[in-house]
Short mmCIF file of C-alpha atoms in Angstrom, two decimals:
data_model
loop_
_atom_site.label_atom_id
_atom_site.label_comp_id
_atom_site.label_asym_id
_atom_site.label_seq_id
_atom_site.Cartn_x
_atom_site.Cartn_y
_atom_site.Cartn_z
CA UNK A 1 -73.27 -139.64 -39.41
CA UNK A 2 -71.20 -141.37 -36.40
CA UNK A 3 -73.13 -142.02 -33.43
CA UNK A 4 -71.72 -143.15 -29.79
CA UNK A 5 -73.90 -145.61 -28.34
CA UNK A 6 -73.67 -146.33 -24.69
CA UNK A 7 -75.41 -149.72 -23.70
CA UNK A 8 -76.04 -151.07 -19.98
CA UNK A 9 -76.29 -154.17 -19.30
CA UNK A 10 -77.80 -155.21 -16.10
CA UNK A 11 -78.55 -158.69 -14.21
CA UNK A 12 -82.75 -158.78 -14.02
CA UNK A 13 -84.11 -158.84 -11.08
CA UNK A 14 -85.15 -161.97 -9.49
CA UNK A 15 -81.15 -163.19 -10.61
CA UNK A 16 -78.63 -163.60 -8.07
CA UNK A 17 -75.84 -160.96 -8.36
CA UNK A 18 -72.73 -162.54 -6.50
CA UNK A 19 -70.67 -159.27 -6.89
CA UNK A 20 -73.06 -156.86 -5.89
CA UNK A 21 -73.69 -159.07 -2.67
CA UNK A 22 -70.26 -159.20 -2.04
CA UNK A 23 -69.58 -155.26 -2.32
CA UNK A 24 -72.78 -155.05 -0.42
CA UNK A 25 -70.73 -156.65 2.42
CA UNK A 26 -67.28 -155.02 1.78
CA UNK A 27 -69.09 -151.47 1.99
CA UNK A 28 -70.92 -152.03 5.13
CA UNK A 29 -67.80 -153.13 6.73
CA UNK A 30 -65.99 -149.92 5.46
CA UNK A 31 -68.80 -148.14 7.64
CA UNK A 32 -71.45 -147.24 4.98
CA UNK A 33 -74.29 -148.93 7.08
CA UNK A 34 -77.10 -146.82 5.05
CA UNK A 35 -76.36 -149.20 1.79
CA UNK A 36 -79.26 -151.24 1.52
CA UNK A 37 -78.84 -153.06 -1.83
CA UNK A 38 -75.90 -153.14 -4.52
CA UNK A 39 -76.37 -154.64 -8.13
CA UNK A 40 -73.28 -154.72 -10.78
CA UNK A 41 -73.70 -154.17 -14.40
CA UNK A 42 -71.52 -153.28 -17.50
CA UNK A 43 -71.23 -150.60 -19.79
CA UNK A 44 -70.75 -151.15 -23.19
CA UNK A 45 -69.75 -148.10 -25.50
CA UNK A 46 -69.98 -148.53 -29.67
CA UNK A 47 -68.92 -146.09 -31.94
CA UNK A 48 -70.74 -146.64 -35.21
CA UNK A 49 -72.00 -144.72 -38.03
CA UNK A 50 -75.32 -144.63 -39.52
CA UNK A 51 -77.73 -142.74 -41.73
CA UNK A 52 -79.96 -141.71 -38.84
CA UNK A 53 -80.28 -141.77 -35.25
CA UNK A 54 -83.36 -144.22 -36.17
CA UNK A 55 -80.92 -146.14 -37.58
CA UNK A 56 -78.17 -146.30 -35.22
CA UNK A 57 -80.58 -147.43 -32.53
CA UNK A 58 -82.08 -150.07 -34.28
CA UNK A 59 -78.75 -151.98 -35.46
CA UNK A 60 -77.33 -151.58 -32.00
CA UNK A 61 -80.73 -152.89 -30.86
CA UNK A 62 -80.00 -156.06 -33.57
CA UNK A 63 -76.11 -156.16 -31.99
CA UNK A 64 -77.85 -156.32 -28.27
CA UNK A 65 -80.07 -159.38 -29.41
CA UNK A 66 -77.63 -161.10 -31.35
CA UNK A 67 -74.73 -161.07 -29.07
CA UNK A 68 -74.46 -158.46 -26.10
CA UNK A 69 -77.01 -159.50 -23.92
CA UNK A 70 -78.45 -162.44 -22.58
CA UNK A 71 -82.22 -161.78 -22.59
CA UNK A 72 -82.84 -164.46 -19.95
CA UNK A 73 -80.87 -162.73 -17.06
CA UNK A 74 -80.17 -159.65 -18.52
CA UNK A 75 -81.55 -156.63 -19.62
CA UNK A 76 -80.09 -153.77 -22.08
CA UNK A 77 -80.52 -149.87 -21.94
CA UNK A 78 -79.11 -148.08 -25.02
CA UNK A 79 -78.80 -144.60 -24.96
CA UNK A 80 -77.40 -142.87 -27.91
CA UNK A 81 -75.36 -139.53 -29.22
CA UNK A 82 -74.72 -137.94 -32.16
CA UNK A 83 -70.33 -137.25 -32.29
CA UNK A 84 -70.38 -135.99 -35.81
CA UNK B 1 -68.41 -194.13 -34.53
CA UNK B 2 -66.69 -191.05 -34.57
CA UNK B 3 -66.33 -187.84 -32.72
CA UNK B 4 -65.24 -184.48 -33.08
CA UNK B 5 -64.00 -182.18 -30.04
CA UNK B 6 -64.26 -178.68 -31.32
CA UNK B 7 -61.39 -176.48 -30.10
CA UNK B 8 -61.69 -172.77 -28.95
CA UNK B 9 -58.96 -169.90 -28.87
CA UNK B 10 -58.90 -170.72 -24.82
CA UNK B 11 -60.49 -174.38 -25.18
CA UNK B 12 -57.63 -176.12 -22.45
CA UNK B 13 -59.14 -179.46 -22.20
CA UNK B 14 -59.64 -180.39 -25.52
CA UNK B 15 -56.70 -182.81 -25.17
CA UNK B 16 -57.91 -184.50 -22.50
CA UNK B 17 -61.01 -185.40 -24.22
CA UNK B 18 -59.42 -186.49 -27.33
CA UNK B 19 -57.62 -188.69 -24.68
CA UNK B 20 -60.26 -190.51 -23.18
CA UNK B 21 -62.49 -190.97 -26.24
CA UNK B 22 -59.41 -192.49 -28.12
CA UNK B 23 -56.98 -193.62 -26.05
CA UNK B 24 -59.03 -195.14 -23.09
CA UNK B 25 -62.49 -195.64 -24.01
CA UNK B 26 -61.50 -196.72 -27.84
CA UNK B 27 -63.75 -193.56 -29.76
CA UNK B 28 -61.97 -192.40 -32.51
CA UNK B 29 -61.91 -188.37 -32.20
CA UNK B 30 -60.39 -185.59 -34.33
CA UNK B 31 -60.13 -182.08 -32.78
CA UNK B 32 -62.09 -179.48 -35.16
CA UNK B 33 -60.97 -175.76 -35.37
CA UNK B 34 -64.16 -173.25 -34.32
CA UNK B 35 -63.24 -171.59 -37.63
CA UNK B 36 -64.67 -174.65 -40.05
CA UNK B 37 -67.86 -174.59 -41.23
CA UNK B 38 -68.56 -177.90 -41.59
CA UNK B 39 -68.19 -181.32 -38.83
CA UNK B 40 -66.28 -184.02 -40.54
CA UNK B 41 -68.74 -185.59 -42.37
CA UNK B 42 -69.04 -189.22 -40.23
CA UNK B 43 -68.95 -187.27 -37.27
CA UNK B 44 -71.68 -189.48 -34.75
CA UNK B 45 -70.62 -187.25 -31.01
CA UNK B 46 -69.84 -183.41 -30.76
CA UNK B 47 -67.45 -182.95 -27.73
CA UNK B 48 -67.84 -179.27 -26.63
CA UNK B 49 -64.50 -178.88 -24.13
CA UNK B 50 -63.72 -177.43 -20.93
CA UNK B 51 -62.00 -173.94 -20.68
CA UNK B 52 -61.70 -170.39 -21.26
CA UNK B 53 -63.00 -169.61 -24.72
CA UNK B 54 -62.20 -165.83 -26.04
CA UNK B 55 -61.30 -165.64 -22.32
CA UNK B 56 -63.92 -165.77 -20.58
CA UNK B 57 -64.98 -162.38 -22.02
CA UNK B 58 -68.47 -160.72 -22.24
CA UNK B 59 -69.94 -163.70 -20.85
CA UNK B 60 -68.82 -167.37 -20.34
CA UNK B 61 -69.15 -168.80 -23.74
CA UNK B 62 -70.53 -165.87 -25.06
CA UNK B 63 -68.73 -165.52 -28.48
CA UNK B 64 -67.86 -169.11 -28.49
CA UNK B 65 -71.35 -169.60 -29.59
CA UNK B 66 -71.38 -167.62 -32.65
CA UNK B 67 -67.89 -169.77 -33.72
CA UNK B 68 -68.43 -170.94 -37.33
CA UNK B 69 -68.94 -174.40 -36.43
CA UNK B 70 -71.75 -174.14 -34.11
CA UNK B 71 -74.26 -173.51 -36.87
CA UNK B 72 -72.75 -176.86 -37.95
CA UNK B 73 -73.29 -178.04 -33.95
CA UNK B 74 -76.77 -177.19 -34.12
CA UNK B 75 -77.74 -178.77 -37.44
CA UNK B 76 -76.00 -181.94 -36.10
CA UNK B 77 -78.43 -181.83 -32.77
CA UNK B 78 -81.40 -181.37 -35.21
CA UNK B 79 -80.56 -184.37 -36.51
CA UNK B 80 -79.99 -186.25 -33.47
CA UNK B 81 -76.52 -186.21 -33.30
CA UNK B 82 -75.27 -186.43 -29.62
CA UNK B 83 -73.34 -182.98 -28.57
CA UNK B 84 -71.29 -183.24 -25.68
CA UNK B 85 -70.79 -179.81 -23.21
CA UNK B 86 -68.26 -180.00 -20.61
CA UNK B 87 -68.06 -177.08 -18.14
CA UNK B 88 -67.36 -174.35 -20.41
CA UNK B 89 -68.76 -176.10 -23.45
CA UNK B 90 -71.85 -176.34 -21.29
CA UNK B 91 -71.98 -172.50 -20.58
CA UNK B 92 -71.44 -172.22 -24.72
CA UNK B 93 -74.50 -174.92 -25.42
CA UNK B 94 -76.46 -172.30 -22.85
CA UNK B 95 -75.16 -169.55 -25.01
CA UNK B 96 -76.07 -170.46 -28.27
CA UNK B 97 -79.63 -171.83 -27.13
CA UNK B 98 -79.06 -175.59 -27.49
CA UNK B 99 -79.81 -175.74 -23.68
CA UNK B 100 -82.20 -173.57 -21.82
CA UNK B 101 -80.43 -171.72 -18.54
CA UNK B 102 -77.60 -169.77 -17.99
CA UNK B 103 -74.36 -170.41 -15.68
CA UNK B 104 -73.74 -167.38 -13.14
CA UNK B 105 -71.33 -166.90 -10.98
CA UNK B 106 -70.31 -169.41 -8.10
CA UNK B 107 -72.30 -167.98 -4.96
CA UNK B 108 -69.08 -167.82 -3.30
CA UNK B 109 -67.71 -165.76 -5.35
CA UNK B 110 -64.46 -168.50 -5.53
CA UNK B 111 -62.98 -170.57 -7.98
CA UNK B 112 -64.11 -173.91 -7.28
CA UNK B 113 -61.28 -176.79 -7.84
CA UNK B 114 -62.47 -179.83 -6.34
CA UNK B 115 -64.20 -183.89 -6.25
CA UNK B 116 -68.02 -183.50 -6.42
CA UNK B 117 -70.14 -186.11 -5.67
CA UNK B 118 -72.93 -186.29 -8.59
CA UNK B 119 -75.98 -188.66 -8.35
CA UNK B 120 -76.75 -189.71 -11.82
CA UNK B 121 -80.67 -188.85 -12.17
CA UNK B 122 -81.76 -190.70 -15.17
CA UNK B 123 -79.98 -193.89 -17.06
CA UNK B 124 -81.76 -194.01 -20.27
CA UNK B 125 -79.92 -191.10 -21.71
CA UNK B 126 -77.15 -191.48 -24.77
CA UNK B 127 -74.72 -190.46 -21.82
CA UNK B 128 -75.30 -192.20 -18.53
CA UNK B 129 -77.18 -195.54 -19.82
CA UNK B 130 -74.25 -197.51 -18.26
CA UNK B 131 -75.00 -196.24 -14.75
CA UNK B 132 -77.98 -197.78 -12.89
CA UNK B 133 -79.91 -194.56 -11.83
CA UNK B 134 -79.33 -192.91 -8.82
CA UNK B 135 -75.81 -194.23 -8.84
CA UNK B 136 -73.02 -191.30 -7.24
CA UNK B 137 -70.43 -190.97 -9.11
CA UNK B 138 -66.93 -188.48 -8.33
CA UNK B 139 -66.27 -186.38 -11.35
CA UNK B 140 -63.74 -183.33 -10.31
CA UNK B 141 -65.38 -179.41 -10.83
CA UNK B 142 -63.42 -176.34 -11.82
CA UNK B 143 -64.96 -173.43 -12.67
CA UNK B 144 -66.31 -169.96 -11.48
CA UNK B 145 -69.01 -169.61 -13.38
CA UNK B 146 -71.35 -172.26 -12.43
CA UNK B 147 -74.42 -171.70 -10.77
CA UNK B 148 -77.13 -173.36 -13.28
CA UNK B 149 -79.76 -170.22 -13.38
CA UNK B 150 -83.24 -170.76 -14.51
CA UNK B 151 -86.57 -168.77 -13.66
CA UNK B 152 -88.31 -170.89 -11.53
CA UNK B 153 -91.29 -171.89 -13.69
CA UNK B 154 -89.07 -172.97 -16.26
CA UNK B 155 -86.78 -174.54 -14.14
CA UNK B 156 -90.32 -176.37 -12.80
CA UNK B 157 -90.67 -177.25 -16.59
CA UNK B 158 -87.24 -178.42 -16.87
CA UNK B 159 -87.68 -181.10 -13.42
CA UNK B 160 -91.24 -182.28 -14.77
CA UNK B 161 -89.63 -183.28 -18.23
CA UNK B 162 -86.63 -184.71 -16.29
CA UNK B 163 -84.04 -183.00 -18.31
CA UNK B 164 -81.74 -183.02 -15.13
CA UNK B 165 -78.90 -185.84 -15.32
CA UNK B 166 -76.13 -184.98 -12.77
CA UNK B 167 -77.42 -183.50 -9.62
CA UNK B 168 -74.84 -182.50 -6.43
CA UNK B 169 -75.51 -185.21 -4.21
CA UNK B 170 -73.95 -185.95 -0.75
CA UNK B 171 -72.48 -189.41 0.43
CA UNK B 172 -75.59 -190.40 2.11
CA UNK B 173 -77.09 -190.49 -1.36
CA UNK B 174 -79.04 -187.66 -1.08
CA UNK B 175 -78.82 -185.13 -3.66
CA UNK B 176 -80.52 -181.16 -4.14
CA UNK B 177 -79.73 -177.53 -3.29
CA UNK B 178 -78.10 -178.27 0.09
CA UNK B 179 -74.88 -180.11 -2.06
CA UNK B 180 -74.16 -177.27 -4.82
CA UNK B 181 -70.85 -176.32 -3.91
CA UNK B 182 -71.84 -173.44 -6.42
CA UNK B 183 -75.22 -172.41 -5.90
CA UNK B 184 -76.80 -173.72 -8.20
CA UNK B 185 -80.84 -174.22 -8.62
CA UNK B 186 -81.89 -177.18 -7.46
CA UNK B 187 -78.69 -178.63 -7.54
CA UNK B 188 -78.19 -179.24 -11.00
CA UNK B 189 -74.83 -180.10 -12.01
CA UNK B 190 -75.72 -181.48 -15.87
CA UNK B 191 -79.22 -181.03 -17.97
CA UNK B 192 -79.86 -182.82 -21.42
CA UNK B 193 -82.33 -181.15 -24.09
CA UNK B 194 -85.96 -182.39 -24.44
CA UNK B 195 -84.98 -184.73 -27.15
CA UNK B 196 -81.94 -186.16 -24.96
CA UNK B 197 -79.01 -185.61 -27.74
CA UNK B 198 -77.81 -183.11 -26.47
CA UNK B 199 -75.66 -182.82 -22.68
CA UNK B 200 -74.78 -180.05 -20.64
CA UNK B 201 -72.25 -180.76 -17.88
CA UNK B 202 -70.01 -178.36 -15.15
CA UNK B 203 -68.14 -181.55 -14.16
CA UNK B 204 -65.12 -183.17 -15.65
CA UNK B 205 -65.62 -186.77 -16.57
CA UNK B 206 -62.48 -186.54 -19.17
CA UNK B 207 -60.40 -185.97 -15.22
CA UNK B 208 -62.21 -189.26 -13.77
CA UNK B 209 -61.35 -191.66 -16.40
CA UNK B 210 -57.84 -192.89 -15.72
CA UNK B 211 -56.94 -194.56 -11.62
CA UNK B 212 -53.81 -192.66 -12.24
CA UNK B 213 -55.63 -189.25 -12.05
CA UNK B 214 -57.45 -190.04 -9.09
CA UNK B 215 -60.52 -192.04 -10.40
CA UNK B 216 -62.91 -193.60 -13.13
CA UNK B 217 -66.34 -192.99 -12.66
CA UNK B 218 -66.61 -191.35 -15.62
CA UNK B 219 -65.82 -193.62 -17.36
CA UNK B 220 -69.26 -194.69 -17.57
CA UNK B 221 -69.95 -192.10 -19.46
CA UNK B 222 -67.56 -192.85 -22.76
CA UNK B 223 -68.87 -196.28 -22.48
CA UNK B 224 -72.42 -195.38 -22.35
CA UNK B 225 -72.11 -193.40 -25.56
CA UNK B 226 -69.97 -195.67 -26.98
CA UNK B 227 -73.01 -198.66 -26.64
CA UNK B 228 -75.36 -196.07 -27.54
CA UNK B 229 -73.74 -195.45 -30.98
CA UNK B 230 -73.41 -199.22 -31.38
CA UNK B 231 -76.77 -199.20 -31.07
CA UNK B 232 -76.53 -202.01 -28.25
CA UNK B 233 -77.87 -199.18 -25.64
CA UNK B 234 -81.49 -197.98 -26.98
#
């Protein structure tokens, strides 16, 4: 089966996020005054295939450990979906 | 003595290194590809260079750590080989876990080219034993990415075993928070592991090592490693 897994990757709390500050700033001066905090992640999309959606989540958890996120200031959300 | 400066699809100042370790302070070095498995075999200092590995992309040093060689880095630093990280090779020493921390973002948000006035924090390391502590030295920066990141009780940990070398000091010879032209914690501008082989720097001591290029306090750096690895330092 092939699976799409979408991952987001966002700074942890408590970790300074110099882009969301700055957009912070850039959309109060475009007049949007009610914004009160702005954090910036990424999205990371994987196609892969697998026997099961058990399976798919797992090695994509194993991909997140070994290389697409950096457990000390960042944290991963996989979500996952079934494209045929 | 020998050293190795490993070089990255990106690496841009491998050559500079290779420079001042042969040509000035008298180190013989051979640049290594990140695709070989295996250090030359009398390899004594790992030079990890300044740049842009893979770009940049993901995160700073990100896939440079899972190179080939750095499985051969890391059995090296077991063994109490010295490893070298300069600005980008520090961010990959972060990434692969041979330093604790992580480099962020400058808080400006710029690209900081410029001197920096370091005080050197501790002398009786492989790297700095031919400074007297709490000597300034003026070792250029360039980078985005460097705002040394720690969560505070580490980074407690991390002062208490006095694993910061370089800190961002001022003229006056005061050094901390206040003098990060990047943000970073505490000021830190260069850590070493708890064992002290292994160096983490944002700096550029390879650009302060010739009067032509503006200066040569780093010098003391080559020469401190140098003495080390003759043994007449420890």
């Amino acid at each position: 089966m092939k699976f799409r897994a979408r991952i987001l990757v966002s700074l942890k709390e408590g970790v300074l996020d110099t882009q969301g500050k700055a957009v912070l700033v850039s959309l109060k001066n475009l007049g949007f005054d009610v914004v009160e905090e702005v954090r910036i992640g990424k999205s990371i999309e994987i196609v892969l295939s697998a026997g099961s959606a058990e399976e798919a989540e797992k090695k994509v958890e194993s991909m997140c450990e070994a290389l697409l996120v950096n457990p000390l200031i960042e944290t991963g959300r996989v979500s996952l979906e079934a494209i045929g | 003595m020998n050293a190795s400066v490993v070089v990255f699809p990106g690496s841009n100042c491998d050559r500079d290194v290779l420079y001042a370790l042969g040509k000035i302070a008298g180190i013989p070095a051979v640049p290594v590809w990140h695709k070989d498995p295996v250090l030359p075999e009398d390899t004594d200092l790992v030079v990890l260079p300044g740049g842009f590995s893979y770009g940049d992309y993901l995160r700073c040093g990100a896939m440079a750590a899972r190179s080939p060689i750095i499985q051969a880095v890391r059995e090296h630093a077991r063994r109490g080989g010295l490893v070298l990280g300069i600005c980008n090779g520090f961010q990959v020493l972060t990434e692969a876990g041979l330093l604790p921390g992580a480099l962020l973002a400058n808080s400006n948000l710029e690209f900081i080219c410029s001197p920096c006035l370091l005080k050197v924090e501790r002398s009786d390391t492989p790297f700095t034993n031919a400074y007297p502590e709490g000597t300034l030295v003026q070792f250029p920066i360039a980078h985005h990415e460097g705002l040394y990141f720690l969560p505070e009780r580490e980074l407690q940990k991390l002062e208490d075993n006095r694993q910061v070398v370089f800190r961002y000091a001022a003229a006056d010879g005061s050094a901390g928070a206040q003098h990060s032209p990047n943000g970073s914690l505490n000021g830190i501008a260069g850590i070493v592991n708890s064992s002290g082989n292994v160096l983490g720097l944002m700096p550029h001591p390879e650009r302060a090592s010739e009067k032509l290029l503006g200066g040569t306090d780093g010098l003391g750096m080559w020469y401190s490693i140098k003495s080390w690895l003759e043994g007449g330092a420890r």
